[in-house]
Coordinates of C-alpha atoms in Angstrom, one line a residue:
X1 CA 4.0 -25.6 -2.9
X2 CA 5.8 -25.7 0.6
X3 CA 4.3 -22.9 2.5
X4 CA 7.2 -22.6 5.1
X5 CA 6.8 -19.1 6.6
X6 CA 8.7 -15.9 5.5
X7 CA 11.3 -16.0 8.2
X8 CA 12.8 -18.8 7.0
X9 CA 12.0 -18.7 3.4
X10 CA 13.4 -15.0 2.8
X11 CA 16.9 -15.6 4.7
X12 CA 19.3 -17.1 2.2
X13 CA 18.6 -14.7 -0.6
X14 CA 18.1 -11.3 1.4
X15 CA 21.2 -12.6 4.0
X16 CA 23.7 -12.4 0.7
X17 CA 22.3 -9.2 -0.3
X18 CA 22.8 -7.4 3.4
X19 CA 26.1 -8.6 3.7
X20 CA 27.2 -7.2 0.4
X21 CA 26.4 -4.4 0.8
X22 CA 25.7 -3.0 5.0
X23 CA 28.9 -5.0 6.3
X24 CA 30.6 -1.9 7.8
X25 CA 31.3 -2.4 11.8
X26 CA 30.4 0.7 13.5
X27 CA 32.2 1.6 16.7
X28 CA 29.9 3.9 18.0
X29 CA 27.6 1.4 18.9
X30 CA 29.5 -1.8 19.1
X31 CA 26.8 -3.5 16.2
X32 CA 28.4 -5.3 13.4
X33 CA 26.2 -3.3 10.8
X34 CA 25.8 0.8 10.7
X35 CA 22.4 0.3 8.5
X36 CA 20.2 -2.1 7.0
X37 CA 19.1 -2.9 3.5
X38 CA 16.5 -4.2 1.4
X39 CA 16.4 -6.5 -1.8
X40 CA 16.3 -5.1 -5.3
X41 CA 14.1 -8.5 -6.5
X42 CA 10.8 -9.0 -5.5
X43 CA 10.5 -11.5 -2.6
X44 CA 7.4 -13.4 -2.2
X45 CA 5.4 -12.1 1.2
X46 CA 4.7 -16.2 2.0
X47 CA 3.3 -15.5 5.4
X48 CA 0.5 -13.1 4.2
X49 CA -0.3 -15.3 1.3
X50 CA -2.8 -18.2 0.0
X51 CA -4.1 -20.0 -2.8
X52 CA -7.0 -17.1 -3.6
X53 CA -5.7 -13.6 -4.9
X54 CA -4.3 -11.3 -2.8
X55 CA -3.7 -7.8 -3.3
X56 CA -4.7 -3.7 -2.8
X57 CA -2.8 -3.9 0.5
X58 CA -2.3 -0.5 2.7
X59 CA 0.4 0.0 5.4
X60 CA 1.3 3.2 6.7
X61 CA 4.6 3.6 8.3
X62 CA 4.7 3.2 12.1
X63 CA 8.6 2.2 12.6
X64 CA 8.6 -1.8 12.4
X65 CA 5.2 -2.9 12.7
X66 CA 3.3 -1.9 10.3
X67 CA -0.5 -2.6 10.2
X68 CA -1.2 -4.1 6.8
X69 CA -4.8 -4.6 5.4
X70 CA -5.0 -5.4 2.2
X71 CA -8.0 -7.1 0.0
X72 CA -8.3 -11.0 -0.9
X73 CA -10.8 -13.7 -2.1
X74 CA -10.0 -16.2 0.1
X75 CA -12.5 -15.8 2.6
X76 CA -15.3 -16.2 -0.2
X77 CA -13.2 -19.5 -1.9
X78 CA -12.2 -17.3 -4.9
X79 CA -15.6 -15.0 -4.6
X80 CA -16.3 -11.5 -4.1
X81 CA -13.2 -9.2 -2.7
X82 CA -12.6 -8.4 1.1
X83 CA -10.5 -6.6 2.9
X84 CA -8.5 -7.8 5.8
X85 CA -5.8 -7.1 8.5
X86 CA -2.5 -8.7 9.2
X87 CA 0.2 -7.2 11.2
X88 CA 3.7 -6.4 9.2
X89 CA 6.9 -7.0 11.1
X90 CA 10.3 -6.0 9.8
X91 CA 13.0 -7.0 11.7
X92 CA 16.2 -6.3 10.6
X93 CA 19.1 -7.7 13.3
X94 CA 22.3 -5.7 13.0
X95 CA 24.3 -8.4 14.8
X96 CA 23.6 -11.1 12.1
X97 CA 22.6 -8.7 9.2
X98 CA 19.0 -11.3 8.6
X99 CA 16.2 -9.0 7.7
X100 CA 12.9 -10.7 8.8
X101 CA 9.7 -9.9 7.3
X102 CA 6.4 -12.0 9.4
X103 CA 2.8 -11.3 10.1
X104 CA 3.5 -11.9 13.5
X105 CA 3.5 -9.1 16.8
X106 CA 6.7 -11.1 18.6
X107 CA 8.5 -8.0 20.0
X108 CA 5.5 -5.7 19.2
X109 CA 3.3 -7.3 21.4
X110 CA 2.3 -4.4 23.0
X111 CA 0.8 -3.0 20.3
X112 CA -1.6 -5.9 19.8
X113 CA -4.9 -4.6 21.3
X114 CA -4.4 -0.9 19.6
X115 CA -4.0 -2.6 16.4
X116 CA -6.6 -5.9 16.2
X117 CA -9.4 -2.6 16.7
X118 CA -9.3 -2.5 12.9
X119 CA -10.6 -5.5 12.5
X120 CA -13.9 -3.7 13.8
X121 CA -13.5 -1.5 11.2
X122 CA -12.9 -4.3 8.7
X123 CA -16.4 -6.0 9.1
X124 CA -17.9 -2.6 9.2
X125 CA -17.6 -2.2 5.4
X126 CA -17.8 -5.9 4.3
X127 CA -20.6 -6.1 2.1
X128 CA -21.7 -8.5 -1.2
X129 CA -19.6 -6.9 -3.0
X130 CA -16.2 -6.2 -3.9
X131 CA -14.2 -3.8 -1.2
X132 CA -10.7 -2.6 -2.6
X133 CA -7.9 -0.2 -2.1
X134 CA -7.5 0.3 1.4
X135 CA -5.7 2.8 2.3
X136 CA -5.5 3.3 6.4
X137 CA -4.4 6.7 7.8
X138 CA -2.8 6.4 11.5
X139 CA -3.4 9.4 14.0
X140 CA -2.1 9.2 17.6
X141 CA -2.7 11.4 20.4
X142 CA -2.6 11.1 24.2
X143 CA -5.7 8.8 24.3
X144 CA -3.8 6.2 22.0
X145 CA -4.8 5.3 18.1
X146 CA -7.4 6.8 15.5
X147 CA -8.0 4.7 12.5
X148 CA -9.4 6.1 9.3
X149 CA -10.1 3.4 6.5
X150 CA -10.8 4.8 2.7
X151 CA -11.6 2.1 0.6
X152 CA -13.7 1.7 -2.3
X153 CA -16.6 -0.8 -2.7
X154 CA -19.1 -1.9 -5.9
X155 CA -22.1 -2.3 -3.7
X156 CA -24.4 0.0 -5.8
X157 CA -22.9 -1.0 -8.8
X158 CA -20.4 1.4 -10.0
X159 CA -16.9 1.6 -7.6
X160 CA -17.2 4.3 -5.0
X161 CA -15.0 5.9 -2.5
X162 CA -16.3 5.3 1.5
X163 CA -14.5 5.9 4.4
X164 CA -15.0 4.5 8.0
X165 CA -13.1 6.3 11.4
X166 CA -13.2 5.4 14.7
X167 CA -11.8 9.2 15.4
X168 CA -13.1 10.7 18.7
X169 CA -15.9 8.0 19.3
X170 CA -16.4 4.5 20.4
X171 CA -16.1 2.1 17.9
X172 CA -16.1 2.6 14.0
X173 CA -18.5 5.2 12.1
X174 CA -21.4 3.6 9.8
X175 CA -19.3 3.6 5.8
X176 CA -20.0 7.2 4.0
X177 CA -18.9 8.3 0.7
X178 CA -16.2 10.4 -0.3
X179 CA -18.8 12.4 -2.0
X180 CA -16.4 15.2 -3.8
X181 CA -14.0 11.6 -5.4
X182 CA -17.2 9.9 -6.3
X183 CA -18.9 10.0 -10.0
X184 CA -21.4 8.1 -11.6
X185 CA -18.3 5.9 -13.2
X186 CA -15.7 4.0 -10.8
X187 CA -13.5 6.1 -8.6
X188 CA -10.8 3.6 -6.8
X189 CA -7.5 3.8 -5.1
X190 CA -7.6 7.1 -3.0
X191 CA -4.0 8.2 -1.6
X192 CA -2.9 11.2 0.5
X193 CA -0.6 13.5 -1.0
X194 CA 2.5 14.9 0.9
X195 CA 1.0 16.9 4.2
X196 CA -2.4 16.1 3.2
X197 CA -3.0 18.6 0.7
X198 CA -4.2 16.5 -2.3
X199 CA -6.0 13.4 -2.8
X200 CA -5.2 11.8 -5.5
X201 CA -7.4 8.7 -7.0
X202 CA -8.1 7.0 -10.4
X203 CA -11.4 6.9 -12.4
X204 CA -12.7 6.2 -16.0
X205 CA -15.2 8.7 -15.6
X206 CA -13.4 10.2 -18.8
X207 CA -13.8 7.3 -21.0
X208 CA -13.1 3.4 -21.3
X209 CA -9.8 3.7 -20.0
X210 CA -8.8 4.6 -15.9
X211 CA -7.0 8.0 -15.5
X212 CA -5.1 9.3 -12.2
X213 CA -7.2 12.5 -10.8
X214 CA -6.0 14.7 -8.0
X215 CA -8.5 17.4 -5.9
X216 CA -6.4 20.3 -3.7
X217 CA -7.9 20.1 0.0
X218 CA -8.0 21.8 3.2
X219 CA -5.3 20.8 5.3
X220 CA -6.4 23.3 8.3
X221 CA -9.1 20.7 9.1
X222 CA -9.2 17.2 10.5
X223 CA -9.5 14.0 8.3
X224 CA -13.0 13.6 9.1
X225 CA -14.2 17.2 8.3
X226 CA -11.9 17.2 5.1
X227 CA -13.6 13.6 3.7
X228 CA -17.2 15.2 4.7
X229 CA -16.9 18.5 3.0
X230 CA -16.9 20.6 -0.4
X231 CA -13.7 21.7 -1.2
X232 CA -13.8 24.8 -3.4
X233 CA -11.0 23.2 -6.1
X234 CA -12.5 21.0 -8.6
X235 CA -10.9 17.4 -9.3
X236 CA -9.1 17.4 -12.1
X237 CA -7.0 14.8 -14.4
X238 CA -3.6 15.1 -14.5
X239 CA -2.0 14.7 -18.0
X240 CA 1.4 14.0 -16.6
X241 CA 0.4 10.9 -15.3
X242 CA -2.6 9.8 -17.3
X243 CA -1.9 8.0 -20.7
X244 CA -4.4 6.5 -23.3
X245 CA -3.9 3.5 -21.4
X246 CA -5.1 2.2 -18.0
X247 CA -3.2 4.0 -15.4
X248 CA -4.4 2.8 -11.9
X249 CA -3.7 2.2 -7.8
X250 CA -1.7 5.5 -7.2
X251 CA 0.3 5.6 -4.1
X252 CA 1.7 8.7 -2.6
X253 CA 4.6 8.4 0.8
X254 CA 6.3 12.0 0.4
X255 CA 7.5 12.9 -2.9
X256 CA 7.0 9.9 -4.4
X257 CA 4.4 8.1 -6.2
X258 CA 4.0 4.8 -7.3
X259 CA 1.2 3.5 -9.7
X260 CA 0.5 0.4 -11.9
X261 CA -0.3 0.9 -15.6
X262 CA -0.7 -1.1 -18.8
X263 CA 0.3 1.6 -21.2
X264 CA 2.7 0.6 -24.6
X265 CA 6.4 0.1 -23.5
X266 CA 6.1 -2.4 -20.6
X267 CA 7.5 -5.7 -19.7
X268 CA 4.0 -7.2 -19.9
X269 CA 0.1 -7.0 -19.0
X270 CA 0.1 -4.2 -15.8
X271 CA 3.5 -2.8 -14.7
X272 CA 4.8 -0.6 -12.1
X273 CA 5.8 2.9 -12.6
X274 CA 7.0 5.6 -10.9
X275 CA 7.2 9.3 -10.4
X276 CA 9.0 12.0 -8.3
X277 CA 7.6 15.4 -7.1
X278 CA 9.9 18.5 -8.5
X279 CA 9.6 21.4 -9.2
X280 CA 6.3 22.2 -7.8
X281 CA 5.0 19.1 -10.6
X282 CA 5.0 15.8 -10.7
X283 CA 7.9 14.4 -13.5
X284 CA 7.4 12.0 -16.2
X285 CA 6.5 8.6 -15.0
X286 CA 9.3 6.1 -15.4
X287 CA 9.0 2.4 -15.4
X288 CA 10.8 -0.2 -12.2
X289 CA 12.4 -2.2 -15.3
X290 CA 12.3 -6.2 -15.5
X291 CA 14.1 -6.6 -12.0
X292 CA 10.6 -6.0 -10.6
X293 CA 8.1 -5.7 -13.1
X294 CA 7.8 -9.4 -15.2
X295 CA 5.8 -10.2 -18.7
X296 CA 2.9 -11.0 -16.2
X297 CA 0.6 -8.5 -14.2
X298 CA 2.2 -6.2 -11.2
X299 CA -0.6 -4.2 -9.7
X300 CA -1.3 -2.7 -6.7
X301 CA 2.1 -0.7 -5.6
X302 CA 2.4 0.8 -2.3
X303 CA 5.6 2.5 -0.2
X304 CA 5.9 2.2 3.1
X305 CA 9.0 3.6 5.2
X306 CA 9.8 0.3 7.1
X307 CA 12.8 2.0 9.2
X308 CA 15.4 -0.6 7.6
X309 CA 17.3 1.3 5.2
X310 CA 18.0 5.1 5.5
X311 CA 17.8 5.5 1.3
X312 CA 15.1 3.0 0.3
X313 CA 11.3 2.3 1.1
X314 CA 9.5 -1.3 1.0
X315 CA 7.5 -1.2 -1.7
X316 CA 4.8 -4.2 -1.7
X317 CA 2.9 -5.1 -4.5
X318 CA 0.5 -7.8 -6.0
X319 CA 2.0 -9.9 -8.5
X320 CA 0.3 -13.4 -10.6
X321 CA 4.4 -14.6 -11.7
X322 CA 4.9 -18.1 -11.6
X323 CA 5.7 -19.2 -8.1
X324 CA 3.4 -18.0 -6.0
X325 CA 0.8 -19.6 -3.6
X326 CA -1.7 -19.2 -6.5
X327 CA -3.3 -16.3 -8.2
X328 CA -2.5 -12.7 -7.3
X329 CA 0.4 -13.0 -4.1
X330 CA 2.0 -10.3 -2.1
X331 CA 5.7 -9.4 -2.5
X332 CA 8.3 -7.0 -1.6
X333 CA 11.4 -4.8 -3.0
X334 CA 13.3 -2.3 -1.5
X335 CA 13.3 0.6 -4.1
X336 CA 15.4 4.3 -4.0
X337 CA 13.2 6.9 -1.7

């Protein structure tokens, strides 16, 4: 496969797209395009790619750069699962209408030391075993950036639900469980609800089959206290999500969640679904469709708001379709937020 970089492999079929759709000259500010967009087909993320599998990435929104960590085999040639940092660049130029997608800092330079600390954090947890579902909350203050990694790893044998800060301290905190998510069965994939107030996760502790569970939390406290403690609600499985099916890797960015499932009625193997928050509940989950899901596996959805388009978010995913560098790959799709 020709491994030409993002930036140039991305162009022709997102370029079309933009200019279909954002070509709207805006006086105000003297830029040829008022607003940027994002592709409705998956696009392959080339740059963050290789021949091993690649998936369970994490990005939480910080405007253009995004810090991406996300798990792979390659390091162990196809071996156990770690997880690893690469910084996310979206560029969309609203002279020429190009939206660029690279793992490089270029214009972000600045941010290069406040962001390479993770990698500290990274071969903190790297054990034997298999680390996955990252999921990285940002905090800033004053002082600069806090970095809080949950993550789930099979080193005692069943999947469990660690955490690792560097959060008022030098350096990164020794891994400690989530003890409140954790069960004697595997508990992956923790995600933040909106404002911190939930913590949603998936688990088989019911049976053969991975459910989505959700726990109510303290949000007066800070993310180190609220990991650490008891909270007085117990988890609980949520039937409006859950099916007799596997229903795994939920991902929360507002009202929105994303998830991958294999329940009856897909496109084949694991799809991606989605559901809204309303009403004080979360709604019926409704499959992406064939435009992004395929008859092969989709797994591992997450949103980030990528600060390209003011009515979509970049969803990234893990796909095996034909085409790829080999095995699992990365890709992106703008979707409605």
């Amino acid at each position: 496969m020709n491994r030409q970089r993002s930036t140039i492999k991305i162009l022709a079929p997102i370029l079309s797209l933009l200019i279909g759709s954002s070509c709207i000259f805006d006086d105000s500010s003297g830029y040829r395009y008022d607003r940027g967009s994002l592709p409705k087909t998956p696009v392959n993320l080339s740059d963050f790619n290789s021949e091993y599998d690649d998936y369970n990435s994490t990005a939480p929104s910080l405007g253009e750069l995004i810090p991406l960590c996300f798990s792979t085999n390659r390091n162990s040639r196809g071996g156990e699962f770690d997880i690893i940092y690469m910084p996310l660049n979206v560029n969309f130029n609203r002279d020429s209408g190009i939206l660029k997608v690279t793992n490089r800092y270029t214009n972000w330079e600045v941010f290069r030391d406040d962001y390479e600390v993770i990698k500290a954090g990274l071969d903190r947890i790297k054990t034997p075993g298999n680390e996955f579902g990252p999921n990285l909350v940002v905090e800033y203050d004053i002082e600069g950036y806090d970095f809080t990694l949950l993550y789930s790893t099979d080193i005692t044998g069943n999947a469990e639900i660690n955490f690792v800060t560097n959060k008022m301290r030098d350096g990164f905190s020794e891994p400690e469980p989530v003890g409140f998510l954790n069960s004697e069965f595997d508990d992956m994939y923790p995600t933040l609800g909106s404002g911190n107030s939930v913590i949603y996760f998936c688990s088989n502790r019911k049976g053969a089959h991975f459910d989505i569970y959700s726990v109510p939390v303290d949000t007066g406290t800070d993310i180190e206290s609220l990991l650490t403690g008891s909270p007085t609600n117990r988890v609980s499985r949520d039937s409006i999500l859950s099916s007799n099916s596997d229903d795994t890797c939920p991902f929360v960015l507002g009202e929105k969640m994303v998830f991958a499932s294999n329940r009856p009625g897909g496109y084949g193997g694991y799809d991606l679904y989605y559901s809204n928050f309303e009403n004080g509940r979360w709604g019926d989950p409704v499959n992406f469709g064939e435009t992004i899901n395929s008859e092969m596996d989709e797994y591992r959805p997450i949103l980030v708001d990528e600060g390209v388009s003011p009515d979509q978010a970049m969803m990234l995913f893990s796909s095996d379709r034909p085409g790829g560098a080999g095995g699992f790959d990365l890709y992106f799709v703008g979707v409605e937020y």
